[in-house]
Coordinates of C-alpha atoms in Angstrom, one line a residue:
M498 CA 0.2 -0.4 0.3
A499 CA 2.9 2.5 0.9
D500 CA 3.9 1.9 -2.3
Y501 CA 1.2 3.2 -3.7
F502 CA 1.3 6.2 -2.4
K503 CA 4.9 7.0 -2.6
E504 CA 3.9 7.3 -6.3
V505 CA 1.2 9.0 -5.8
I506 CA 3.7 12.1 -4.3
E507 CA 6.0 11.9 -7.0
Q508 CA 3.7 12.0 -9.9
S509 CA 1.4 14.4 -8.2
S510 CA 4.2 17.0 -8.0
L511 CA 4.2 16.9 -11.9
H512 CA 0.5 17.7 -11.8
P513 CA 0.3 20.3 -9.2
K514 CA -3.2 22.2 -7.7
P515 CA -3.0 26.2 -7.4
A516 CA -2.8 27.6 -4.1
G517 CA -6.6 28.1 -3.1
L518 CA -8.2 27.4 -6.1
V519 CA -11.8 26.2 -5.0
L520 CA -14.0 24.0 -8.3
Q521 CA -17.3 22.1 -6.9
Y522 CA -18.4 18.6 -9.0
G523 CA -22.2 19.2 -10.3
T524 CA -24.4 17.5 -12.3
A525 CA -22.3 18.0 -15.0
G526 CA -18.9 16.8 -13.7
F527 CA -15.6 19.7 -13.5
R528 CA -16.1 22.0 -15.5
T529 CA -13.6 25.5 -15.7
N530 CA -11.2 26.9 -18.4
A531 CA -8.6 24.7 -19.4
N532 CA -6.2 25.8 -17.7
Q533 CA -6.6 25.7 -14.1
L534 CA -7.6 22.0 -14.5
D535 CA -4.4 19.0 -14.9
H536 CA -4.3 18.7 -11.1
I537 CA -7.8 18.4 -11.1
M538 CA -7.9 15.6 -13.9
F539 CA -4.8 13.7 -12.4
R540 CA -6.7 13.7 -8.7
M541 CA -9.6 12.6 -10.8
G542 CA -7.8 9.2 -12.5
L543 CA -6.7 8.2 -8.4
L544 CA -10.5 9.0 -7.8
A545 CA -10.9 6.0 -10.7
A546 CA -8.9 3.7 -9.2
L547 CA -10.3 3.4 -6.1
R548 CA -14.1 3.7 -7.2
S549 CA -13.4 1.1 -8.7
K550 CA -11.4 -0.5 -6.4
K551 CA -14.3 -0.5 -4.6
T552 CA -17.0 -1.4 -6.9
K553 CA -15.0 -4.8 -8.5
A554 CA -15.9 -3.0 -11.8
T555 CA -14.6 -0.8 -14.5
I556 CA -15.2 3.2 -14.2
G557 CA -15.0 5.6 -16.9
V558 CA -13.4 9.5 -17.4
M559 CA -15.0 11.7 -20.0
V560 CA -12.5 14.8 -20.5
T561 CA -15.2 16.9 -21.6
A562 CA -17.1 20.7 -21.0
S563 CA -19.5 19.7 -23.1
H564 CA -21.2 22.5 -24.8
N565 CA -19.0 25.3 -22.7
P566 CA -16.6 27.6 -25.3
E567 CA -13.9 25.7 -27.1
E568 CA -11.1 27.2 -24.1
D569 CA -13.0 25.0 -21.2
N570 CA -12.7 22.0 -20.3
G571 CA -14.2 20.0 -17.5
V572 CA -14.4 15.9 -16.8
K573 CA -16.6 13.5 -15.4
L574 CA -17.0 9.4 -13.4
V575 CA -18.9 7.2 -15.2
D576 CA -19.7 4.4 -12.9
P577 CA -20.4 0.7 -13.3
M578 CA -23.6 0.4 -15.2
G579 CA -23.0 3.6 -17.3
E580 CA -24.4 5.8 -15.1
M581 CA -23.5 9.0 -13.4
L582 CA -21.1 8.9 -10.2
T583 CA -22.6 8.5 -7.3
A584 CA -23.9 11.5 -4.9
T585 CA -21.0 10.4 -1.9
W586 CA -18.5 10.5 -4.8
E587 CA -19.5 13.5 -6.2
G588 CA -18.2 15.0 -2.4
F589 CA -15.0 12.9 -2.8
A590 CA -14.4 14.1 -5.5
T591 CA -15.0 17.6 -4.5
Q592 CA -12.7 16.9 -1.2
L593 CA -9.9 16.3 -3.1
A594 CA -10.4 18.2 -6.1
N595 CA -9.7 21.6 -3.3
T596 CA -7.0 19.8 -0.8
E597 CA -3.9 21.7 -1.2
Q598 CA -1.2 19.6 -2.6
E599 CA 0.2 18.7 0.9
E600 CA -2.9 17.5 2.2
L601 CA -3.3 15.2 -0.4
L602 CA -2.4 12.1 0.7
T603 CA -4.4 12.6 3.9
A604 CA -7.4 13.4 1.5
L605 CA -7.1 10.0 0.0
K606 CA -6.3 7.7 3.0
D607 CA -9.7 9.6 4.0
I608 CA -11.4 8.3 1.1
V609 CA -10.0 5.2 1.9
K610 CA -10.6 4.6 5.6
K611 CA -14.5 5.9 5.1
E612 CA -15.4 3.2 1.9
E613 CA -13.0 0.6 3.5
I614 CA -11.2 -0.1 0.1
N615 CA -8.9 -3.1 -0.8
M616 CA -6.1 -1.2 -2.3
N617 CA -4.7 -4.8 -3.5
Q618 CA -8.3 -4.7 -5.6
E619 CA -7.0 -4.9 -9.3
A620 CA -8.8 -1.1 -10.8
S621 CA -10.0 -0.9 -14.6
V622 CA -10.8 2.4 -15.7
F623 CA -12.1 3.5 -19.5
V624 CA -10.5 6.9 -20.6
G625 CA -12.2 9.4 -23.7
K626 CA -11.7 13.0 -24.8
D627 CA -13.4 15.2 -26.7
T628 CA -12.0 17.4 -30.2
R629 CA -11.4 20.0 -27.5
S630 CA -7.4 21.1 -27.7
S631 CA -7.1 20.9 -24.6
S632 CA -8.0 17.8 -23.9
A633 CA -4.7 15.6 -24.7
S634 CA -2.8 16.7 -22.1
L635 CA -5.0 16.7 -19.9
S636 CA -6.8 13.2 -20.6
Q637 CA -2.8 11.4 -20.7
A638 CA -2.4 14.0 -16.7
V639 CA -6.3 11.5 -15.7
L640 CA -4.6 8.0 -17.4
D641 CA -1.3 9.5 -15.0
G642 CA -3.8 9.1 -12.0
V643 CA -5.3 6.0 -12.5
H644 CA -1.9 4.7 -13.1
A645 CA -0.1 5.7 -9.7
L646 CA -2.2 3.9 -7.9
G647 CA -1.4 0.8 -10.2
G648 CA -4.5 0.8 -11.8
H649 CA -4.9 -0.4 -15.8
S650 CA -6.4 2.1 -18.1
K651 CA -8.0 2.1 -21.5
N652 CA -7.9 4.9 -23.6
Y653 CA -10.7 5.6 -25.6
G654 CA -9.2 8.5 -27.3
L655 CA -11.8 10.5 -28.7
V656 CA -15.3 9.1 -28.7
T657 CA -19.1 11.4 -27.2
T658 CA -19.8 11.3 -23.8
P659 CA -22.2 8.4 -24.2
Q660 CA -19.8 6.3 -26.0
L661 CA -18.5 6.2 -23.5
H662 CA -20.7 5.6 -20.5
Y663 CA -21.3 2.3 -23.4
M664 CA -18.0 1.2 -23.0
V665 CA -18.3 0.7 -19.7
C666 CA -21.7 -0.9 -19.5
C667 CA -20.9 -3.5 -21.8
K668 CA -18.1 -4.0 -20.0
N669 CA -19.0 -4.2 -16.6
T670 CA -22.5 -6.8 -18.6
H671 CA -20.0 -8.9 -19.7
G672 CA -20.9 -8.1 -23.8
K673 CA -24.5 -8.1 -22.0
Y674 CA -25.3 -5.1 -23.3
G675 CA -22.8 -4.9 -26.4
D676 CA -19.2 -4.5 -27.3
A677 CA -17.2 -2.9 -25.1
T678 CA -15.7 -0.9 -28.7
L679 CA -16.3 1.8 -31.7
E680 CA -17.2 -0.9 -34.2
G681 CA -20.1 -2.8 -31.5
Y682 CA -21.2 0.6 -30.7
Y683 CA -22.0 1.2 -34.2
S684 CA -23.3 -2.0 -35.4
K685 CA -25.1 -2.5 -33.0
L686 CA -27.3 0.6 -33.3
C687 CA -27.2 0.9 -36.7
Q688 CA -28.9 -2.6 -37.6
A689 CA -31.2 -2.2 -35.1
F690 CA -31.8 0.7 -37.4
L691 CA -32.4 -1.2 -40.9
Q692 CA -34.2 -3.8 -38.7
L693 CA -37.0 -0.9 -37.6
T694 CA -36.5 1.4 -40.8
K695 CA -37.8 -2.2 -43.3
N696 CA -40.8 -1.3 -41.6
A697 CA -41.4 1.8 -43.4
S698 CA -43.0 1.2 -46.7
N699 CA -41.4 3.4 -50.3
R700 CA -39.0 5.1 -48.5
T701 CA -37.9 8.3 -51.1
D702 CA -34.2 10.0 -51.1
D703 CA -36.1 13.0 -49.9
Q704 CA -37.6 11.4 -47.1
K705 CA -34.2 9.8 -45.9
H706 CA -32.3 12.5 -46.1
L707 CA -31.4 15.0 -42.8
C708 CA -29.0 17.7 -41.7
V709 CA -26.9 17.5 -39.2
D710 CA -24.9 20.5 -37.2
G711 CA -22.1 18.6 -35.6
A712 CA -21.1 21.8 -33.4
N713 CA -18.0 21.2 -34.8
G714 CA -17.5 18.8 -32.3
I715 CA -17.5 15.1 -31.1
G716 CA -20.6 14.3 -32.5
A717 CA -19.7 15.4 -36.2
L718 CA -16.7 13.1 -36.4
K719 CA -18.3 9.6 -34.8
V720 CA -21.3 10.4 -37.4
R721 CA -19.0 10.1 -40.2
E722 CA -17.5 8.0 -38.9
M723 CA -21.1 5.5 -38.5
E724 CA -21.9 6.7 -42.2
S725 CA -21.6 3.1 -44.5
H726 CA -23.0 1.3 -41.4
L727 CA -25.9 2.7 -41.7
K728 CA -26.0 1.3 -46.2
K729 CA -27.8 4.6 -47.5
E730 CA -30.9 3.9 -45.3
L731 CA -30.1 7.5 -44.2
Q732 CA -29.1 10.2 -45.9
I733 CA -27.1 12.7 -43.8
S734 CA -24.8 15.7 -44.4
I735 CA -22.8 16.8 -41.8
F736 CA -22.3 20.6 -40.9
N737 CA -20.2 22.3 -38.5
D738 CA -18.1 19.4 -38.8
G739 CA -15.2 20.6 -36.9
S740 CA -13.2 21.3 -39.8
E741 CA -12.8 25.1 -39.8
G742 CA -15.5 27.2 -37.5
K743 CA -14.6 27.0 -33.9
L744 CA -16.5 24.5 -31.3
N745 CA -20.3 25.5 -29.8
H746 CA -19.6 29.0 -31.6
Q747 CA -22.9 29.8 -32.9
C748 CA -24.1 26.1 -33.5
G749 CA -24.7 23.3 -31.6
A750 CA -27.9 22.0 -29.9
D751 CA -27.5 25.0 -27.1
F752 CA -27.6 28.0 -29.6
V753 CA -29.9 26.7 -31.2
K754 CA -32.7 26.1 -27.9
V755 CA -31.4 29.8 -26.7
Q756 CA -31.3 31.7 -29.8
Q757 CA -34.4 30.6 -31.6
K758 CA -32.7 29.7 -34.8
P759 CA -30.4 28.1 -37.2
P760 CA -26.9 27.7 -36.5
T761 CA -24.3 29.6 -38.8
G762 CA -23.0 27.1 -41.3
I763 CA -25.6 25.4 -41.9
D764 CA -27.3 24.8 -45.8
M765 CA -31.4 24.2 -45.1
N766 CA -33.8 24.6 -47.9
S767 CA -37.6 25.1 -45.9
G768 CA -39.0 21.9 -44.9
D769 CA -35.7 20.4 -44.3
R770 CA -35.3 18.4 -41.6
C771 CA -32.2 19.6 -40.1
C772 CA -30.8 18.3 -36.1
S773 CA -28.1 20.1 -34.0
F774 CA -25.5 17.8 -31.8
D775 CA -24.0 19.8 -28.6
G776 CA -20.3 20.2 -28.4
D777 CA -20.3 16.0 -26.7
A778 CA -23.4 15.2 -28.2
D779 CA -25.1 13.7 -25.5
R780 CA -27.8 16.6 -26.7
I781 CA -30.5 16.5 -29.8
V782 CA -32.5 19.3 -31.0
Y783 CA -34.6 19.3 -34.8
Y784 CA -35.9 22.0 -36.3
Y785 CA -36.9 23.1 -39.6
T786 CA -38.3 26.6 -41.6
D787 CA -41.1 26.7 -43.4
S788 CA -42.4 28.3 -46.6
Q789 CA -42.7 31.6 -44.8
G790 CA -39.5 31.6 -43.8
L791 CA -40.6 30.8 -39.6
F792 CA -38.3 28.9 -37.8
H793 CA -39.5 25.7 -35.9
L794 CA -37.3 23.8 -33.3
L795 CA -38.9 20.7 -32.3
D796 CA -37.0 20.6 -28.4
G797 CA -36.3 17.7 -26.0
D798 CA -40.1 17.6 -25.1
K799 CA -42.1 17.5 -28.7
I800 CA -39.0 14.6 -29.2
A801 CA -40.6 12.6 -25.7
T802 CA -43.9 12.7 -27.2
L803 CA -43.0 11.2 -30.7
I804 CA -41.1 8.5 -28.5
S805 CA -44.2 8.0 -26.4
T806 CA -46.5 8.1 -28.3
F807 CA -44.6 5.2 -30.8
L808 CA -44.0 3.3 -27.7
K809 CA -46.9 3.1 -26.5
E810 CA -49.2 2.3 -29.2
L811 CA -46.4 -0.6 -30.5
L812 CA -47.0 -2.1 -26.3
V813 CA -50.8 -2.1 -26.9
Q814 CA -50.1 -3.6 -30.8
A815 CA -48.1 -6.6 -28.9
G816 CA -50.6 -6.7 -25.7
L817 CA -48.5 -6.2 -23.2
D818 CA -49.9 -4.5 -20.1
L819 CA -46.4 -2.6 -19.2
K820 CA -46.2 0.8 -17.2
I821 CA -45.0 3.7 -19.2
A822 CA -44.0 7.5 -18.3
V823 CA -43.1 9.9 -19.5
V824 CA -40.5 12.0 -16.8
Q825 CA -40.8 15.9 -17.3
T826 CA -39.6 18.7 -15.3
A827 CA -41.2 21.7 -14.4
Y828 CA -39.8 23.8 -17.4
A829 CA -41.6 21.2 -19.9
N830 CA -44.6 23.0 -21.8
G831 CA -47.7 22.4 -20.4
S832 CA -49.2 21.8 -24.2
S833 CA -47.1 18.5 -23.8
T834 CA -48.3 17.2 -20.8
H835 CA -51.6 18.0 -21.3
Y836 CA -50.8 15.8 -24.6
L837 CA -49.9 13.2 -22.9
E838 CA -51.8 12.7 -20.1
N839 CA -55.4 13.4 -22.1
T840 CA -54.5 12.3 -25.3
M841 CA -52.6 9.4 -25.1
K842 CA -53.5 8.6 -22.0
V843 CA -49.8 8.3 -20.2
I844 CA -48.7 8.6 -16.9
V845 CA -46.7 11.6 -15.8
R846 CA -43.9 12.3 -14.0
C847 CA -42.6 15.7 -12.8
T848 CA -39.2 15.3 -11.3
K849 CA -37.0 18.1 -10.1
T850 CA -34.3 19.8 -12.8
G851 CA -31.3 17.8 -13.8
V852 CA -30.3 14.3 -15.7
K853 CA -30.3 12.2 -12.4
H854 CA -33.4 12.8 -11.7
L855 CA -34.7 12.1 -14.7
H856 CA -33.2 9.3 -14.6
H857 CA -34.0 8.1 -11.0
A858 CA -37.4 8.9 -11.9
A859 CA -37.3 6.6 -14.8
Q860 CA -36.1 3.7 -13.8
E861 CA -39.4 3.0 -11.3
F862 CA -41.7 2.1 -15.0
D863 CA -41.0 -0.8 -16.6
V864 CA -40.6 1.5 -19.3
G865 CA -39.7 5.5 -18.9
V866 CA -39.0 8.1 -21.7
Y867 CA -36.7 11.0 -20.0
F868 CA -35.9 14.1 -22.0
E869 CA -35.3 17.3 -20.8
A870 CA -36.9 20.4 -22.8
N871 CA -32.9 21.5 -24.3
G872 CA -32.6 18.2 -25.1
H873 CA -30.8 15.5 -23.4
G874 CA -33.1 12.4 -22.7
T875 CA -33.1 8.7 -23.3
V876 CA -35.9 5.5 -22.6
L877 CA -35.1 3.4 -19.8
F878 CA -36.7 -0.4 -19.9
S879 CA -36.9 -2.5 -17.1
K880 CA -35.8 -5.9 -17.1
S881 CA -38.7 -7.7 -16.6
A882 CA -40.2 -5.5 -19.8
E883 CA -37.1 -6.5 -22.1
E884 CA -37.7 -9.9 -20.4
K885 CA -41.4 -9.7 -21.8
L886 CA -40.6 -8.2 -25.2
Q887 CA -37.7 -11.3 -25.4
Q888 CA -40.5 -14.0 -25.0
L889 CA -43.8 -12.0 -27.3
A890 CA -40.9 -12.0 -29.8
E891 CA -39.4 -15.9 -29.8
A892 CA -43.5 -16.9 -29.1
T893 CA -44.3 -19.6 -31.6
N894 CA -48.3 -19.4 -30.3
I895 CA -49.3 -15.6 -31.0
N896 CA -50.7 -13.5 -33.9
D897 CA -48.6 -12.1 -36.4
E898 CA -49.5 -8.8 -35.7
R899 CA -48.5 -9.7 -31.7
K900 CA -45.4 -10.7 -33.3
K901 CA -44.7 -7.6 -35.5
A902 CA -44.8 -5.1 -32.5
A903 CA -42.9 -7.2 -30.3
L904 CA -40.1 -7.6 -33.1
L905 CA -40.4 -3.8 -33.7
L906 CA -40.1 -3.2 -29.8
Q907 CA -37.1 -5.8 -29.4
S908 CA -35.5 -3.2 -32.3
T909 CA -36.1 -0.3 -30.5
V910 CA -34.5 -0.6 -27.4
N911 CA -31.1 -2.3 -29.4
I912 CA -30.6 1.3 -30.4
I913 CA -31.4 2.8 -28.0
N914 CA -28.4 3.9 -24.9
Q915 CA -30.1 3.3 -22.2
T916 CA -27.0 3.8 -20.0
V917 CA -27.6 8.4 -20.5
G918 CA -28.6 10.6 -23.7
D919 CA -27.1 10.3 -27.1
A920 CA -28.0 12.7 -29.5
I921 CA -26.6 9.8 -32.3
S922 CA -29.2 6.9 -30.7
D923 CA -31.7 9.1 -30.7
M924 CA -31.5 10.5 -33.8
L925 CA -31.4 6.8 -34.7
L926 CA -34.9 6.7 -33.5
I927 CA -36.3 9.5 -34.5
E928 CA -35.5 8.9 -37.7
A929 CA -36.6 5.3 -37.4
I930 CA -40.1 6.2 -35.9
L931 CA -40.6 9.6 -38.6
A932 CA -39.9 6.8 -41.6
I933 CA -42.1 4.1 -40.0
K934 CA -45.1 6.6 -39.2
G935 CA -44.5 8.3 -42.4
M936 CA -44.2 11.1 -40.8
T937 CA -42.6 14.6 -42.0
V938 CA -41.6 16.6 -39.5
Q939 CA -43.9 19.3 -39.9
Q940 CA -46.6 16.2 -38.8
W941 CA -44.7 15.7 -35.6
D942 CA -44.7 19.5 -34.7
A943 CA -47.8 19.7 -35.3
I944 CA -49.1 16.6 -33.0
Y945 CA -49.3 19.3 -30.1
S946 CA -48.9 23.8 -30.9
D947 CA -46.4 24.8 -27.5
L948 CA -47.8 27.8 -25.3
P949 CA -45.6 30.7 -26.0
N950 CA -43.4 31.2 -22.7
R951 CA -40.8 33.3 -21.5
Q952 CA -37.9 32.6 -19.1
L953 CA -36.4 35.2 -17.8
K954 CA -33.0 35.2 -14.8
V955 CA -33.1 38.5 -11.8
K956 CA -30.3 38.5 -9.8
V957 CA -29.9 38.6 -5.4
S958 CA -27.8 38.4 -3.3
D959 CA -28.4 34.9 -1.6
R960 CA -29.5 32.7 -4.0
R961 CA -29.9 30.6 -0.7
L962 CA -33.1 32.4 0.6
I963 CA -35.5 30.8 -2.0
E964 CA -36.6 27.2 -0.7
T965 CA -39.0 25.2 -4.0
T966 CA -40.9 21.7 -3.1
D967 CA -43.2 19.6 -5.6
A968 CA -40.7 19.1 -8.4
E969 CA -39.5 23.2 -7.8
R970 CA -42.9 24.1 -8.8
R971 CA -43.8 26.0 -5.9
A972 CA -41.8 28.2 -3.8
V973 CA -41.9 27.8 -0.3
S974 CA -39.9 30.6 0.9
P975 CA -39.2 33.6 1.1
A976 CA -42.6 34.0 2.8
G977 CA -45.7 35.6 0.8
L978 CA -43.1 34.6 -2.8
Q979 CA -45.9 32.0 -3.8
E980 CA -48.8 33.4 -2.3
A981 CA -47.6 36.3 -5.3
I982 CA -46.6 34.8 -8.0
D983 CA -50.8 32.0 -7.6
T984 CA -51.8 36.0 -7.7
L985 CA -50.1 37.5 -10.9
V986 CA -50.5 34.2 -12.4
K987 CA -54.8 34.2 -12.1
K988 CA -54.9 37.4 -14.1
Y989 CA -54.0 35.4 -17.8
S990 CA -55.7 32.3 -19.6
Q991 CA -54.0 28.6 -19.1
A992 CA -50.9 30.4 -17.8
R993 CA -48.5 29.1 -15.2
S994 CA -45.4 30.2 -13.7
F995 CA -42.5 28.6 -11.4
V996 CA -39.3 30.5 -9.8
R997 CA -36.1 28.4 -8.8
P998 CA -32.2 29.5 -7.5
S999 CA -29.7 28.7 -10.1
G1000 CA -27.8 26.2 -9.1
T1001 CA -24.8 27.4 -9.8
E1002 CA -24.9 31.7 -9.6
D1003 CA -26.8 33.9 -7.2
V1004 CA -29.6 34.3 -9.4
V1005 CA -33.3 33.1 -9.6
R1006 CA -34.2 31.7 -12.7
V1007 CA -38.3 32.8 -13.8
Y1008 CA -40.2 31.3 -16.4
A1009 CA -44.1 31.8 -17.4
E1010 CA -46.3 30.4 -20.1
A1011 CA -49.3 31.9 -21.0
N1012 CA -51.8 31.5 -24.1
T1013 CA -50.3 34.4 -26.0
Q1014 CA -46.6 35.1 -26.2
E1015 CA -47.5 39.1 -24.7
S1016 CA -49.3 37.3 -21.9
A1017 CA -46.2 35.6 -21.0
N1018 CA -43.8 37.9 -21.0
A1019 CA -45.6 40.3 -18.6
L1020 CA -46.0 37.2 -16.8
A1021 CA -42.9 36.8 -16.4
H1022 CA -42.0 40.5 -15.6
E1023 CA -44.3 40.9 -13.2
V1024 CA -42.8 37.5 -11.3
S1025 CA -39.0 38.6 -11.9
L1026 CA -40.4 42.0 -10.1
A1027 CA -41.9 39.9 -7.0
V1028 CA -38.6 38.0 -6.9
Y1029 CA -36.7 41.1 -6.9
R1030 CA -38.7 42.9 -4.1
L1031 CA -39.4 39.5 -1.8
A1032 CA -36.4 37.9 -2.5
G1033 CA -33.2 40.4 -2.5
G1034 CA -32.9 41.4 -5.4
V1035 CA -29.9 44.2 -6.2
G1036 CA -29.0 46.1 -9.1
D1037 CA -32.0 47.4 -11.1
E1038 CA -35.1 46.3 -10.7
P1039 CA -36.1 44.3 -13.7
K1040 CA -37.6 46.5 -16.7
P1041 CA -40.3 45.4 -19.0
L1042 CA -40.1 43.5 -22.4
H1043 CA -40.5 44.8 -25.5

């Protein structure tokens, strides 16, 4: 044991921590300017090795800052089943990251003791990185950390975040989930796609065509690698492929969602079906422009609606009595909730913002579909649901209708990356559903119309003054705030509004929706004023929106 720690001290001096720098491991791991991350990467290599010894399984470490600007970077750890790092260990990550150089060994030994880790246990860590220029040296720092504790590593090099999650899950299920290689990933997903699209009749080349904005990131490279596996059944034009533009600059899912306009660098005609990935390809949004040149966005809510409708219809057709639910956050558009509950008769569950909460809630159902409005999401199938599908697909004594539905459901399970939201997997699933239903992007968009909405931010002196309940839909403090919001909401038709503290800065986020854009804007402004007055706003009071 002592030998390992000697190695840690020697190696650690090559990755020194700037004194006084404090960072927090959040939902997205650590993220900041790349120049401040070398010591963090080394230490996350150490932590991943410890986590591997503790779980007796392979752990993943992904070097990426997703949709942040090019000059940033970040790191997140992946637990054995491909899920996000468990909460206790997020605490350890923060602790380890902020420990001054001379206290590092003490901090490590503290984790070993608390978690009763056997240091002689083998450790195995998979490492991946995105296309940022800083990712090469930073992923090397992670590997140095793993090796300092005698861990084994496999360096996957350039991969999307969801691909690394997939590799970790394949490894720890001993290949049951798939083959832990890029080739294995492409063939599993694309074979499922080809199986599904066999059920789509006479698609034209136009219908097979899709424009993809790769955010000048890793997603573009990986779509290009995958193309040959699709046998021309999906014909992709890739824009913002990284050959000249800057990562996430005026492109990518986040830009399109926030700006409500197409990315620069994409060449689209009216009615063309287009989608954008984010920087590490774990989010996707769709859009098109109509004949009037108006931009239409199909966000996570629209995606969840399309997928859950498809799954519900197949479950009915297969005669399978499985509980299907859609998990949303308070940000989901009221129209989508209304359509799912009243027209599709699907259970809708609302949780706090953050993928972890959605993922967790989705696990409570046989089939759980979750998407954040920003386009991050996936579908989870319970073990028993997968077994029932398997039995039905192999059964000989059932009618063709049920059998066909069961086989379609099986291919759907195979096309989905259940570990985490995956832009490539979600794109293939959406494309297959549109093909099978013979739907255009316009018809998909018309399933329901979004209620106009508006989001605003109010600067406050201390965001902790605001506490919420009921999945962040109601404020419990400061006193009087919720009553004020309730009164304001009553003034408008089909209106709803909520406020929640930001997870990262001293601002309160305000969401409002109503039957017209004017009403939504007015409500958002009035609620902002209430927050400013009752929750310690700083600076000038919010101005009305013109």
